[in-house]
Tab-separated table of C-alpha atoms in Angstrom:
chain	number	residue	atom	x	y	z
A	1	MET	CA	-11.213	26.544	-20.084
A	2	SER	CA	-7.726	25.312	-19.261
A	3	VAL	CA	-7.243	22.687	-16.564
A	4	VAL	CA	-5.194	23.881	-13.581
A	5	PRO	CA	-2.601	21.258	-12.601
A	6	ILE	CA	-2.594	20.494	-8.871
A	7	THR	CA	0.410	19.275	-6.891
A	8	PRO	CA	-0.680	16.990	-4.026
A	9	VAL	CA	1.290	17.423	-0.806
A	10	ILE	CA	0.973	14.308	1.367
A	11	LEU	CA	1.955	14.664	5.028
A	12	CYS	CA	3.226	11.311	6.223
A	13	GLY	CA	4.434	11.418	9.825
A	14	GLY	CA	2.793	10.797	13.185
A	15	SER	CA	2.746	7.993	15.734
A	16	GLY	CA	-0.862	6.765	15.681
A	17	THR	CA	-1.122	5.951	19.396
A	18	ARG	CA	-4.932	5.774	19.436
A	19	LEU	CA	-4.902	2.743	17.113
A	20	TRP	CA	-2.413	0.733	19.149
A	21	PRO	CA	-1.466	-2.136	18.914
A	22	LEU	CA	-1.828	-2.179	15.119
A	23	SER	CA	-0.407	1.345	14.807
A	24	ARG	CA	2.883	2.099	16.559
A	25	LYS	CA	5.604	4.709	16.362
A	26	SER	CA	7.802	2.490	14.176
A	27	TYR	CA	4.912	1.689	11.786
A	28	PRO	CA	1.956	4.090	12.220
A	29	LYS	CA	-1.581	3.726	10.978
A	30	GLN	CA	-1.128	5.275	7.523
A	31	PHE	CA	0.933	2.259	6.417
A	32	VAL	CA	-1.653	-0.308	7.582
A	33	ASP	CA	-4.661	-1.639	5.651
A	34	LEU	CA	-7.174	-0.746	8.370
A	35	VAL	CA	-10.124	-0.504	5.967
A	36	GLY	CA	-10.132	-1.628	2.351
A	37	ASP	CA	-7.447	-3.340	0.297
A	38	GLU	CA	-4.893	-0.515	0.334
A	39	THR	CA	-3.157	1.121	3.245
A	40	LEU	CA	-4.417	4.562	4.249
A	41	PHE	CA	-1.319	6.118	2.685
A	42	GLN	CA	-1.829	4.258	-0.582
A	43	ALA	CA	-5.508	5.183	-0.661
A	44	SER	CA	-4.603	8.833	-0.085
A	45	ALA	CA	-2.036	8.795	-2.884
A	46	LEU	CA	-4.514	7.160	-5.275
A	47	ARG	CA	-7.206	9.679	-4.350
A	48	LEU	CA	-4.790	12.502	-5.202
A	49	SER	CA	-3.763	11.140	-8.583
A	50	GLY	CA	-5.018	10.917	-12.149
A	51	ASP	CA	-7.693	13.083	-13.737
A	52	GLY	CA	-11.278	13.663	-12.708
A	53	ALA	CA	-13.936	16.393	-12.345
A	54	GLY	CA	-11.854	18.648	-14.569
A	55	LEU	CA	-8.739	18.140	-12.414
A	56	ARG	CA	-5.241	17.079	-13.331
A	57	PHE	CA	-2.972	15.939	-10.525
A	58	ARG	CA	0.780	16.132	-10.808
A	59	ALA	CA	3.080	13.602	-9.160
A	60	PRO	CA	2.744	13.942	-5.369
A	61	LEU	CA	5.161	15.721	-3.087
A	62	VAL	CA	5.558	13.630	0.094
A	63	LEU	CA	6.918	14.833	3.420
A	64	THR	CA	8.016	12.133	5.826
A	65	ASN	CA	10.881	11.204	8.134
A	66	SER	CA	13.977	9.114	7.627
A	67	ASP	CA	12.520	6.002	9.251
A	68	PHE	CA	9.557	5.901	6.861
A	69	ARG	CA	11.237	6.881	3.599
A	70	PHE	CA	11.615	3.377	2.178
A	71	ILE	CA	8.159	2.321	3.354
A	72	VAL	CA	6.773	5.332	1.456
A	73	THR	CA	8.548	4.424	-1.780
A	74	GLU	CA	7.658	0.739	-1.471
A	75	GLN	CA	3.961	1.437	-0.897
A	76	LEU	CA	3.781	4.007	-3.711
A	77	GLN	CA	5.477	1.592	-6.091
A	78	ALA	CA	2.951	-1.103	-5.159
A	79	VAL	CA	0.073	1.089	-6.433
A	80	GLY	CA	1.936	2.394	-9.474
A	81	ILE	CA	2.590	5.978	-8.329
A	82	ASP	CA	5.919	7.708	-8.959
A	83	PRO	CA	6.385	10.624	-6.530
A	84	GLY	CA	7.524	13.996	-7.748
A	85	ALA	CA	9.743	14.360	-4.692
A	86	ILE	CA	10.064	12.966	-1.178
A	87	LEU	CA	11.288	15.501	1.368
A	88	ILE	CA	12.819	14.058	4.537
A	89	GLU	CA	12.186	16.018	7.718
A	90	PRO	CA	15.144	15.700	10.133
A	91	GLU	CA	12.682	15.844	13.047
A	92	GLY	CA	8.984	16.430	13.492
A	93	ARG	CA	8.158	20.144	13.752
A	94	ASN	CA	4.366	19.899	13.238
A	95	THR	CA	2.478	20.879	10.088
A	96	ALA	CA	3.468	24.533	9.606
A	97	PRO	CA	7.174	24.028	8.758
A	98	ALA	CA	6.344	20.930	6.690
A	99	ILE	CA	3.735	22.733	4.580
A	100	LEU	CA	5.972	25.764	4.162
A	101	ALA	CA	8.843	23.550	2.979
A	102	ALA	CA	6.525	21.937	0.424
A	103	ALA	CA	5.285	25.339	-0.763
A	104	LEU	CA	8.807	26.728	-1.146
A	105	TYR	CA	9.918	23.608	-3.033
A	106	ALA	CA	6.890	23.679	-5.356
A	107	HIS	CA	7.231	27.429	-5.934
A	108	GLN	CA	10.814	26.913	-7.108
A	109	GLU	CA	9.576	24.381	-9.649
A	110	ASP	CA	6.543	26.418	-10.747
A	111	PRO	CA	5.757	29.953	-9.462
A	112	GLU	CA	2.076	29.330	-10.299
A	113	ALA	CA	1.888	25.984	-8.474
A	114	VAL	CA	-1.409	25.087	-6.803
A	115	LEU	CA	-1.060	22.750	-3.811
A	116	LEU	CA	-3.564	20.344	-2.299
A	117	VAL	CA	-2.287	19.480	1.191
A	118	ALA	CA	-3.685	16.385	2.884
A	119	PRO	CA	-2.800	14.032	5.729
A	120	SER	CA	-1.949	10.489	4.676
A	121	ASP	CA	-4.194	8.689	7.176
A	122	HIS	CA	-7.741	9.800	6.370
A	123	VAL	CA	-10.575	7.794	4.829
A	124	VAL	CA	-12.597	9.418	2.026
A	125	PRO	CA	-14.664	6.667	0.366
A	126	ASP	CA	-16.186	8.764	-2.443
A	127	ARG	CA	-13.225	9.802	-4.601
A	128	ALA	CA	-15.371	11.441	-7.273
A	129	ALA	CA	-17.183	13.609	-4.713
A	130	PHE	CA	-13.869	14.666	-3.225
A	131	HIS	CA	-12.584	15.654	-6.662
A	132	ARG	CA	-15.715	17.750	-7.218
A	133	ALA	CA	-15.083	19.520	-3.913
A	134	VAL	CA	-11.490	20.242	-4.934
A	135	ALA	CA	-12.706	21.627	-8.259
A	136	THR	CA	-15.097	23.894	-6.334
A	137	GLY	CA	-12.187	25.173	-4.283
A	138	LEU	CA	-10.228	26.274	-7.332
A	139	THR	CA	-12.508	29.298	-7.816
A	140	PRO	CA	-11.614	31.048	-4.529
A	141	VAL	CA	-7.996	29.886	-4.932
A	142	ALA	CA	-7.836	31.764	-8.242
A	143	GLU	CA	-8.914	34.880	-6.317
A	144	GLY	CA	-6.077	34.481	-3.820
A	145	ASP	CA	-7.921	32.688	-1.023
A	146	LEU	CA	-6.581	29.905	1.162
A	147	VAL	CA	-9.169	27.125	1.044
A	148	THR	CA	-9.885	24.507	3.678
A	149	PHE	CA	-12.417	21.688	3.508
A	150	GLY	CA	-15.088	21.443	6.182
A	151	ILE	CA	-16.690	18.085	6.882
A	152	GLN	CA	-20.448	18.104	7.428
A	153	PRO	CA	-20.839	16.799	11.009
A	154	THR	CA	-22.851	13.627	11.458
A	155	HIS	CA	-22.828	13.717	15.270
A	156	ALA	CA	-21.678	15.909	18.162
A	157	GLU	CA	-17.998	14.947	18.059
A	158	THR	CA	-15.648	16.225	20.777
A	159	ALA	CA	-12.409	14.860	19.255
A	160	TYR	CA	-12.308	17.307	16.316
A	161	GLY	CA	-11.765	21.020	15.939
A	162	TYR	CA	-14.499	22.907	14.085
A	163	LEU	CA	-14.797	25.605	11.419
A	164	GLU	CA	-17.444	28.295	11.882
A	165	LEU	CA	-18.776	29.457	8.530
A	166	ALA	CA	-19.600	33.101	7.868
A	167	GLY	CA	-22.889	32.019	6.312
A	168	PRO	CA	-24.978	28.910	5.683
A	169	PRO	CA	-23.183	26.129	3.782
A	170	GLU	CA	-23.850	26.009	0.042
A	171	ALA	CA	-24.329	22.783	-1.891
A	172	ASP	CA	-21.786	23.544	-4.607
A	173	GLY	CA	-19.797	26.526	-3.491
A	174	ALA	CA	-17.264	27.865	-1.045
A	175	VAL	CA	-18.190	29.937	2.010
A	176	LYS	CA	-16.039	32.458	3.831
A	177	LEU	CA	-14.603	31.215	7.120
A	178	SER	CA	-15.575	33.107	10.242
A	179	ARG	CA	-13.222	31.416	12.728
A	180	PHE	CA	-11.608	28.223	13.946
A	181	VAL	CA	-13.108	26.570	17.034
A	182	GLU	CA	-11.107	24.375	19.420
A	183	LYS	CA	-12.272	20.870	20.303
A	184	PRO	CA	-15.511	21.425	22.273
A	185	ASP	CA	-17.044	19.653	25.246
A	186	ALA	CA	-20.116	17.499	24.639
A	187	ALA	CA	-22.647	20.253	25.336
A	188	ARG	CA	-20.972	22.771	23.035
A	189	ALA	CA	-20.558	20.134	20.306
A	190	ALA	CA	-24.304	19.459	20.440
A	191	GLU	CA	-25.047	23.196	20.154
A	192	MET	CA	-22.785	23.553	17.107
A	193	LEU	CA	-24.325	20.509	15.440
A	194	ALA	CA	-27.791	22.025	15.862
A	195	ALA	CA	-26.668	25.444	14.596
A	196	GLY	CA	-25.771	24.074	11.164
A	197	GLN	CA	-22.955	26.537	10.419
A	198	TYR	CA	-20.121	24.507	11.906
A	199	MET	CA	-17.978	21.967	10.046
A	200	TRP	CA	-15.367	19.540	11.280
A	201	ASN	CA	-11.834	20.724	10.533
A	202	ALA	CA	-10.278	18.020	8.333
A	203	GLY	CA	-6.856	19.653	8.003
A	204	ILE	CA	-7.030	19.517	4.184
A	205	PHE	CA	-6.018	22.689	2.327
A	206	LEU	CA	-5.942	24.046	-1.232
A	207	PHE	CA	-3.972	27.155	-2.187
A	208	ARG	CA	-1.379	28.609	-4.513
A	209	ALA	CA	2.141	28.118	-3.234
A	210	ALA	CA	2.798	31.849	-3.609
A	211	ASP	CA	-0.254	32.717	-1.481
A	212	ILE	CA	0.614	30.437	1.432
A	213	ILE	CA	4.231	31.667	1.389
A	214	ALA	CA	2.929	35.247	1.542
A	215	ALA	CA	0.638	34.267	4.432
A	216	PHE	CA	3.601	32.852	6.350
A	217	GLU	CA	5.585	36.030	5.736
A	218	ARG	CA	2.661	38.073	7.039
A	219	HIS	CA	1.532	35.987	10.029
A	220	ALA	CA	4.426	33.695	10.991
A	221	ALA	CA	7.529	35.378	9.619
A	222	GLU	CA	9.786	33.721	12.193
A	223	VAL	CA	9.126	30.306	10.611
A	224	VAL	CA	10.279	31.342	7.145
A	225	PRO	CA	14.085	31.827	7.463
A	226	PRO	CA	14.895	28.455	9.081
A	227	VAL	CA	12.692	26.554	6.618
A	228	GLN	CA	14.180	28.456	3.679
A	229	ALA	CA	17.668	27.602	4.936
A	230	ALA	CA	16.764	23.945	5.501
A	231	LEU	CA	15.576	23.708	1.901
A	232	ALA	CA	18.512	25.691	0.469
A	233	GLU	CA	21.001	23.431	2.265
A	234	ALA	CA	19.075	20.192	1.584
A	235	GLN	CA	21.065	17.220	0.304
A	236	PRO	CA	19.906	14.576	-2.202
A	237	ASP	CA	20.119	11.023	-0.855
A	238	LEU	CA	19.126	7.957	-2.945
A	239	GLY	CA	16.282	9.795	-4.631
A	240	PHE	CA	15.149	11.602	-1.465
A	241	LEU	CA	15.819	15.211	-0.498
A	242	ARG	CA	17.016	15.560	3.093
A	243	LEU	CA	16.232	18.949	4.611
A	244	ALA	CA	19.216	20.368	6.500
A	245	PRO	CA	18.899	19.451	10.193
A	246	ALA	CA	20.547	22.494	11.805
A	247	PRO	CA	18.246	25.220	10.422
A	248	TRP	CA	15.241	22.884	10.537
A	249	SER	CA	15.680	22.457	14.299
A	250	GLU	CA	15.291	26.240	14.676
A	251	ALA	CA	11.826	26.259	13.084
A	252	ALA	CA	8.934	26.591	15.515
A	253	ASP	CA	7.074	23.393	16.388
A	254	ILE	CA	3.640	24.696	15.433
A	255	SER	CA	0.599	23.675	13.419
A	256	ILE	CA	-0.494	25.433	10.240
A	257	ASP	CA	-3.750	26.442	11.972
A	258	TYR	CA	-2.007	28.250	14.829
A	259	ALA	CA	0.790	29.706	12.696
A	260	VAL	CA	-1.236	31.043	9.763
A	261	MET	CA	-4.843	30.015	9.294
A	262	GLU	CA	-6.268	31.476	12.503
A	263	HIS	CA	-4.791	34.876	11.603
A	264	ALA	CA	-5.496	35.061	7.870
A	265	ASP	CA	-8.516	36.942	6.512
A	266	ASN	CA	-8.552	35.376	3.038
A	267	LEU	CA	-9.962	31.982	4.050
A	268	SER	CA	-12.756	30.050	2.365
A	269	VAL	CA	-14.352	26.727	3.246
A	270	VAL	CA	-15.648	24.108	0.841
A	271	PRO	CA	-18.253	21.984	2.691
A	272	PHE	CA	-17.937	18.247	2.131
A	273	ALA	CA	-20.672	15.807	3.114
A	274	ALA	CA	-19.810	12.653	1.147
A	275	GLY	CA	-18.107	10.763	3.982
A	276	TRP	CA	-14.814	11.261	5.783
A	277	SER	CA	-12.958	9.905	8.806
A	278	ASP	CA	-9.533	10.506	10.268
A	279	LEU	CA	-9.724	7.033	11.878
A	280	GLY	CA	-8.834	8.636	15.177
A	281	GLY	CA	-9.692	5.552	17.211
A	282	TRP	CA	-10.911	1.969	17.038
A	283	ASP	CA	-14.497	3.209	17.306
A	284	ALA	CA	-13.946	5.054	14.000
A	285	VAL	CA	-12.524	1.886	12.416
A	286	TRP	CA	-15.628	0.042	13.631
A	287	ARG	CA	-17.927	2.656	12.041
A	288	GLU	CA	-16.037	2.629	8.727
A	289	SER	CA	-16.007	-1.186	8.531
A	290	ALA	CA	-19.750	-1.657	7.864
A	291	PRO	CA	-20.993	-3.327	11.082
A	292	ASP	CA	-23.551	-6.084	10.570
A	293	ALA	CA	-27.146	-5.996	11.855
A	294	ALA	CA	-25.918	-6.634	15.404
A	295	GLY	CA	-23.290	-3.935	15.122
A	296	VAL	CA	-20.446	-6.459	14.950
A	297	VAL	CA	-17.247	-6.158	12.901
A	298	THR	CA	-14.858	-9.106	12.660
A	299	SER	CA	-11.644	-9.723	10.751
A	300	ALA	CA	-10.844	-12.970	8.950
A	301	GLY	CA	-9.304	-14.469	12.088
A	302	ALA	CA	-12.077	-13.466	14.484
A	303	THR	CA	-15.365	-15.071	15.507
A	304	ALA	CA	-18.200	-13.339	17.370
A	305	ILE	CA	-20.821	-15.389	19.240
A	306	ASP	CA	-23.846	-13.533	20.604
A	307	CYS	CA	-22.068	-10.157	20.515
A	308	ARG	CA	-23.421	-6.652	19.933
A	309	ASN	CA	-21.716	-3.399	18.886
A	310	THR	CA	-18.321	-5.047	19.041
A	311	LEU	CA	-15.080	-5.011	17.054
A	312	LEU	CA	-13.031	-8.235	17.019
A	313	ARG	CA	-9.806	-8.171	15.044
A	314	ALA	CA	-6.932	-10.660	14.692
A	315	ASP	CA	-3.909	-9.151	12.967
A	316	SER	CA	-1.316	-11.910	12.982
A	317	PRO	CA	-1.312	-14.979	10.707
A	318	GLY	CA	-2.568	-18.107	12.452
A	319	LEU	CA	-4.165	-16.168	15.316
A	320	GLU	CA	-7.832	-16.695	16.171
A	321	VAL	CA	-9.843	-14.359	18.398
A	322	VAL	CA	-13.257	-15.438	19.754
A	323	GLY	CA	-15.705	-13.194	21.587
A	324	ILE	CA	-18.765	-14.531	23.444
A	325	GLY	CA	-21.544	-12.360	24.786
A	326	LEU	CA	-19.640	-9.113	24.338
A	327	GLU	CA	-21.286	-5.712	24.051
A	328	ASN	CA	-19.624	-2.384	23.198
A	329	ILE	CA	-16.193	-4.018	23.249
A	330	MET	CA	-13.190	-3.554	20.959
A	331	ALA	CA	-10.609	-6.349	20.996
A	332	VAL	CA	-7.537	-6.237	18.762
A	333	ALA	CA	-4.989	-9.046	18.968
A	334	MET	CA	-1.491	-9.346	17.523
A	335	ASN	CA	1.210	-11.893	18.184
A	336	ASP	CA	2.919	-9.629	20.730
A	337	ALA	CA	0.100	-7.504	22.190
A	338	VAL	CA	-3.660	-7.578	22.807
A	339	LEU	CA	-6.020	-4.663	23.409
A	340	VAL	CA	-9.419	-5.174	25.077
A	341	ALA	CA	-11.450	-2.080	25.972
A	342	ASP	CA	-14.927	-0.639	26.157
A	343	MET	CA	-15.844	1.077	22.885
A	344	SER	CA	-16.555	4.313	24.770
A	345	ARG	CA	-12.891	4.452	25.868
A	346	ALA	CA	-11.475	4.482	22.331
A	347	GLN	CA	-9.746	7.834	22.847
A	348	ASP	CA	-7.998	6.460	25.944
A	349	VAL	CA	-5.974	3.841	24.064
A	350	LYS	CA	-3.138	6.379	24.042
A	351	LEU	CA	-3.051	5.939	27.841
A	352	ALA	CA	-2.135	2.295	27.278
A	353	VAL	CA	0.793	3.360	25.117
A	354	ALA	CA	1.954	5.779	27.821
A	355	ALA	CA	1.692	3.063	30.474
A	356	LEU	CA	3.713	0.614	28.363
A	357	LYS	CA	6.371	3.268	27.748
A	358	GLU	CA	6.557	3.828	31.501
A	359	LYS	CA	7.369	0.146	32.035
A	360	ALA	CA	9.808	0.160	29.073
A	361	ALA	CA	7.811	-2.400	27.101
A	362	GLY	CA	8.957	-2.583	23.491
A	363	GLN	CA	5.363	-3.112	22.337
A	364	ALA	CA	4.646	0.549	23.115
A	365	THR	CA	6.476	1.758	20.010
A	366	GLN	CA	7.974	-1.148	18.063
A	367	PHE	CA	5.952	-3.021	15.456
A	368	PRO	CA	6.517	-6.819	15.380
A	369	LYS	CA	7.796	-6.554	11.811
A	370	ASP	CA	10.849	-4.341	11.551
A	371	HIS	CA	10.695	-2.737	8.097
A	372	ARG	CA	13.992	-1.992	6.380
A	373	PRO	CA	14.937	-0.645	2.922
A	374	TRP	CA	15.463	-4.190	1.646
A	375	GLY	CA	12.354	-5.812	3.160
A	376	TRP	CA	11.479	-6.755	6.737
A	377	PHE	CA	12.213	-9.147	9.569
A	378	GLU	CA	10.388	-10.351	12.658
A	379	SER	CA	11.595	-12.189	15.746
A	380	LEU	CA	9.914	-15.558	16.203
A	381	VAL	CA	11.703	-16.742	19.355
A	382	VAL	CA	14.171	-14.960	21.657
A	383	GLY	CA	16.198	-16.748	24.339
A	384	GLY	CA	19.115	-15.929	26.596
A	385	ARG	CA	21.776	-16.709	23.981
A	386	PHE	CA	19.792	-17.158	20.786
A	387	GLN	CA	17.174	-15.582	18.533
A	388	VAL	CA	15.146	-16.967	15.625
A	389	LYS	CA	13.989	-14.536	12.903
A	390	ARG	CA	11.972	-14.673	9.736
A	391	ILE	CA	13.483	-12.388	7.078
A	392	LEU	CA	11.953	-11.282	3.762
A	393	VAL	CA	14.150	-9.660	1.100
A	394	HIS	CA	12.546	-7.916	-1.867
A	395	PRO	CA	13.545	-8.913	-5.429
A	396	GLY	CA	16.823	-7.263	-6.377
A	397	ALA	CA	17.457	-6.011	-2.829
A	398	ALA	CA	20.530	-6.633	-0.695
A	399	LEU	CA	21.464	-6.278	2.951
A	400	SER	CA	24.666	-4.466	3.872
A	401	LEU	CA	28.069	-6.161	3.792
A	402	GLN	CA	28.574	-6.661	7.527
A	403	SER	CA	30.011	-8.659	10.385
A	404	HIS	CA	29.105	-9.355	14.014
A	405	VAL	CA	31.251	-9.313	17.117
A	406	HIS	CA	29.089	-11.409	19.432
A	407	ARG	CA	27.085	-13.880	17.355
A	408	SER	CA	27.143	-16.460	14.585
A	409	GLU	CA	24.183	-17.188	12.299
A	410	HIS	CA	22.515	-20.066	10.447
A	411	TRP	CA	20.389	-19.172	7.410
A	412	ILE	CA	17.762	-21.555	5.998
A	413	VAL	CA	16.110	-20.418	2.767
A	414	VAL	CA	12.406	-21.331	2.710
A	415	GLU	CA	11.239	-19.311	-0.323
A	416	GLY	CA	13.163	-18.084	-3.369
A	417	THR	CA	16.930	-17.986	-3.821
A	418	ALA	CA	19.606	-16.114	-1.863
A	419	ARG	CA	22.992	-14.996	-3.087
A	420	VAL	CA	25.225	-15.278	-0.030
A	421	THR	CA	28.644	-13.717	0.476
A	422	ILE	CA	30.875	-15.105	3.273
A	423	ASP	CA	34.298	-13.473	3.298
A	424	ASP	CA	35.713	-14.221	-0.188
A	425	GLU	CA	33.117	-16.848	-1.168
A	426	VAL	CA	29.850	-16.136	-3.029
A	427	ARG	CA	27.246	-18.859	-3.508
A	428	LEU	CA	23.564	-19.334	-4.353
A	429	VAL	CA	21.390	-20.903	-1.667
A	430	THR	CA	17.999	-22.188	-2.816
A	431	GLU	CA	14.872	-23.394	-0.998
A	432	ASN	CA	15.507	-26.002	1.702
A	433	GLN	CA	19.242	-25.264	1.716
A	434	SER	CA	21.147	-23.636	4.553
A	435	VAL	CA	24.432	-21.876	5.210
A	436	TYR	CA	26.462	-21.095	8.357
A	437	ILE	CA	27.947	-17.629	9.053
A	438	PRO	CA	30.786	-17.890	11.596
A	439	LEU	CA	31.262	-15.208	14.225
A	440	GLY	CA	33.279	-12.333	12.762
A	441	ALA	CA	32.835	-13.374	9.114
A	442	VAL	CA	32.156	-10.556	6.647
A	443	HIS	CA	28.892	-11.491	4.954
A	444	ARG	CA	25.894	-10.330	2.959
A	445	MET	CA	22.610	-11.757	1.664
A	446	GLU	CA	20.988	-10.657	-1.585
A	447	ASN	CA	17.895	-11.619	-3.533
A	448	PRO	CA	18.882	-12.029	-7.201
A	449	GLY	CA	15.453	-13.333	-8.204
A	450	LYS	CA	12.149	-11.822	-9.297
A	451	VAL	CA	10.091	-13.021	-6.302
A	452	PRO	CA	10.531	-12.271	-2.587
A	453	MET	CA	13.133	-14.388	-0.807
A	454	VAL	CA	12.312	-15.639	2.687
A	455	LEU	CA	14.720	-17.264	5.101
A	456	ILE	CA	14.816	-18.343	8.713
A	457	GLU	CA	17.807	-16.979	10.618
A	458	VAL	CA	19.026	-18.601	13.831
A	459	GLN	CA	21.418	-16.393	15.808
A	460	THR	CA	23.532	-17.792	18.642
A	461	GLY	CA	25.993	-15.961	20.840
A	462	SER	CA	26.514	-13.848	23.926
A	463	TYR	CA	24.549	-10.905	22.483
A	464	VAL	CA	21.927	-10.843	19.702
A	465	GLY	CA	20.919	-7.149	19.684
A	466	GLU	CA	20.407	-5.230	16.443
A	467	ASP	CA	23.316	-2.920	17.228
A	468	ASP	CA	25.883	-5.739	16.940
A	469	ILE	CA	26.583	-4.829	13.305
A	470	ILE	CA	29.720	-3.513	11.632
A	471	ARG	CA	28.807	-2.299	8.128
A	472	TYR	CA	31.412	-2.161	5.350
A	473	GLU	CA	29.227	-1.458	2.298
A	474	ASP	CA	25.579	-0.524	2.035
A	475	VAL	CA	23.526	0.468	-1.014
A	476	TYR	CA	21.242	2.449	1.331
A	477	ALA	CA	24.063	4.647	2.660
A	478	ARG	CA	23.853	3.414	6.260
A	479	THR	CA	27.587	2.811	6.812
């Protein structure tokens, strides 16, 4: 029997407001190592790679936005995965246009392409069991079905949508889907849990590209022309493929469930009971982090004294968090924001983000580390006429050739070696050496070495905002 190659489609957008302050709009939860050694995105990519259970995965197709494109490539490179393509969405239009764009792209490459669509921020600890479930789904896919994966409920959850099966779940087989069920109240969730024919809707799908395209044409035909045009007019950019913004903006902002799945009659469900979480709140992180006998989870920089059913997490170097006599509390501390809440209010963390946005607090959306194509920087101290930053530049990377109108800069290299351009002069600056960049000078920093280069930058002037930059050359096409 021949092995059917599967193209993973990884959806990598979102804002992650329920896991604030560690997850923010500028750096959402899929890029953070919330559980385990890899980030959620890396773990997803690894789970959808290699061979196993009679499967062969092709290089993944990733859909993300412009702000995340270099984070995606950096994190994939770190785990040794070379993507097949990275499609850049000009703006978020929900899952239906994104999945259709992936299907159209894959169908151009291979008319027989089979796609496995998955979010990038889920936890599935048992990779082998997941592969077996995918292999099970290939049978109905070969018959033209659209397959979704239903998670065996472990409790009466009100934060998830449900799938009602047409019959009792089978241990090693797919079951026809009866209908989708919206997020229930507590009483209805308890009834569905007891009934035994309801699964959590994980938003993971398996189908042939041709079949999902046909389903769009049948049930959501208005979505097809703008997405087709966005792909036809897409432009390559530094290894990415940018979908055309004008037609893309005309695509409906709608989920794949509403657009297609709730109307299709060729749907099957593969039940999955080997463990899954969408990490939709800090209570889910607590559950997935193996609480001790007292129900306590602590990070390396946290100490719990006489606590029960509590999550204590310190997520900035040098920060220590101590809890005494706490019960049912989640406390997450970073160098610029601290969350303390009752565990039962985990779903209300998004209210904190809304409140911070209302008062125009940068912590609502901006991560302390500002990730760029060349590395990252973070502000250490900000004053009226000065700012101190720590900057990390990846090996072989370079910042743009630029100048500033309102500030001068001092650079002190603390790790590695920098190649510094100031007007017509180029010099190497090594550890414990510094250089001065006068106001208005055309300058650039590069890392010519094989290890990360770190420097401390001291800015002084009448204005130290990030928009005080005139770019002349940029390898990342930002001029």
